[in-house]
Amino acid sequence: MRAATAAVVRRPGAFELEPIEIDAPREHEVLVRIVGCGLCHTDLSARDQDLPFKLPAILGHEGSGIVEQVGAGVTRLRPGDAVVLSYAYCGDCEYCQDDRMAYCTRNARLNFGGVRVDGSALARDRQGQPLSARFIGQSAFATHALVLESNAVRVPTDVPLELMGPLGCSMQTGAGAVINALKPSRGESIAIFGAGSVGLSAIMAARIAGCATIIAIDKNAGRLGIAAELGATLTINTQVEDALAAIRAATKGRGVHYSVECTGVPAVLRQAVDSLRACGVCASLGVAGHQAEVQLHMNGFLFGKTLRGVTEGDSVPQRFIPQLIDWWRDGTFPFDRLVSYFSLAQLNEAAAACASGLAIKAIVQPPHTG
Ligand SMILES: [Zn+2]
Ligand SMILES: [Zn+2]
């Protein structure tokens, strides 16, 4: 057992800092001292129990840190290694074997089970009561997280490690949807619906891919300003403009080759499909309410259009996260511009700042990092 501190959700809606104990690493597990953890919308869905994850629980799934201890059978990592954490996958199923681990058949159990697959608890509170953990493979709103070796990605030691956690979820989700899933060719057009951290990552990736027309759609003027700085060639504010009309006007009436839906709003997904030209492809990334359904115009869809869901940007984290770091180094993926830092104790304030649009990507830092 290791004494640690975590932000625990005991009742929907609030995080409370408390002392906890984390189990010692077992086979293929590593204990990581967290230096930073990004706040992702999925954390808030679980905090509010819109997304079921048994309470009391430790959330947080964009962690980065230093390996402190390794369990039996760990071969790739050693204490002292710098790591960025990502989602968990089994490594054995047909999807994992095919490098499509975001669709692992054991995804739900490994990322939302709250306990190890054998049912044992990963963390306990002061009274010895189990706390649900390993949320999306992590539970990094804490000083320490106990994760599987396979979803801890070793990264260079000469980068600001506290910045890198969001690469493990929202940044790879947005960038991967473009680079790994849609794979646009140079000169093609793309429309990105929603300019939060996922959508802005998709915009940076679209620029890297060489898209000539990159359209950002949002209702927040400040975010659209950042979208333009990061590579959007056209921004559409839905408070004052009709998105579909503006997209058609910008594409000689034909629509875009690709669209990316990052809002989780069914009506916006419908627009993202309607914005496509013939044979265009829409990637749907937004997480909606459990019961959400979408309506499509069937005959319009017949024009060779494709709609596909994408989780975690189809990423193989062990390859894609180092790639994103290389792009960050060469200045083409400046995701640091989206980040605001908070202390772990300020997690509720960080969540409020994200909800109000004041912060795009909040990273919380546990106390031992100052
Ligand atoms: Zn698998
Ligand atoms: Zn996430």
PDB file of N, CA and C and ligand atoms in Angstrom, residues 40 42 61-62 169, ligand 2:
ATOM      1  N   CYS A  40     -10.933  16.373 -18.787  1.00  0.00           N
ATOM      2  CA  CYS A  40     -11.609  16.082 -20.048  1.00  0.00           C
ATOM      3  C   CYS A  40     -13.113  16.047 -19.759  1.00  0.00           C
ATOM      4  N   THR A  42     -15.292  13.938 -20.333  1.00  0.00           N
ATOM      5  CA  THR A  42     -15.764  12.639 -19.847  1.00  0.00           C
ATOM      6  C   THR A  42     -15.630  12.523 -18.321  1.00  0.00           C
ATOM      7  N   HIS A  61      -8.151  11.137 -16.501  1.00  0.00           N
ATOM      8  CA  HIS A  61      -7.597  10.184 -17.469  1.00  0.00           C
ATOM      9  C   HIS A  61      -6.728  10.873 -18.522  1.00  0.00           C
ATOM     10  N   GLU A  62      -6.062  11.946 -18.100  1.00  0.00           N
ATOM     11  CA  GLU A  62      -5.073  12.576 -18.980  1.00  0.00           C
ATOM     12  C   GLU A  62      -3.824  12.856 -18.145  1.00  0.00           C
ATOM     13  N   CYS A 169      -5.607  11.632 -24.188  1.00  0.00           N
ATOM     14  CA  CYS A 169      -7.042  11.505 -24.527  1.00  0.00           C
ATOM     15  C   CYS A 169      -7.487  12.548 -25.531  1.00  0.00           C
TER      16      CYS A 169
HETATM   17 ZN    ZN B   2     -11.097  12.080 -22.371  1.00  0.00          ZN
END
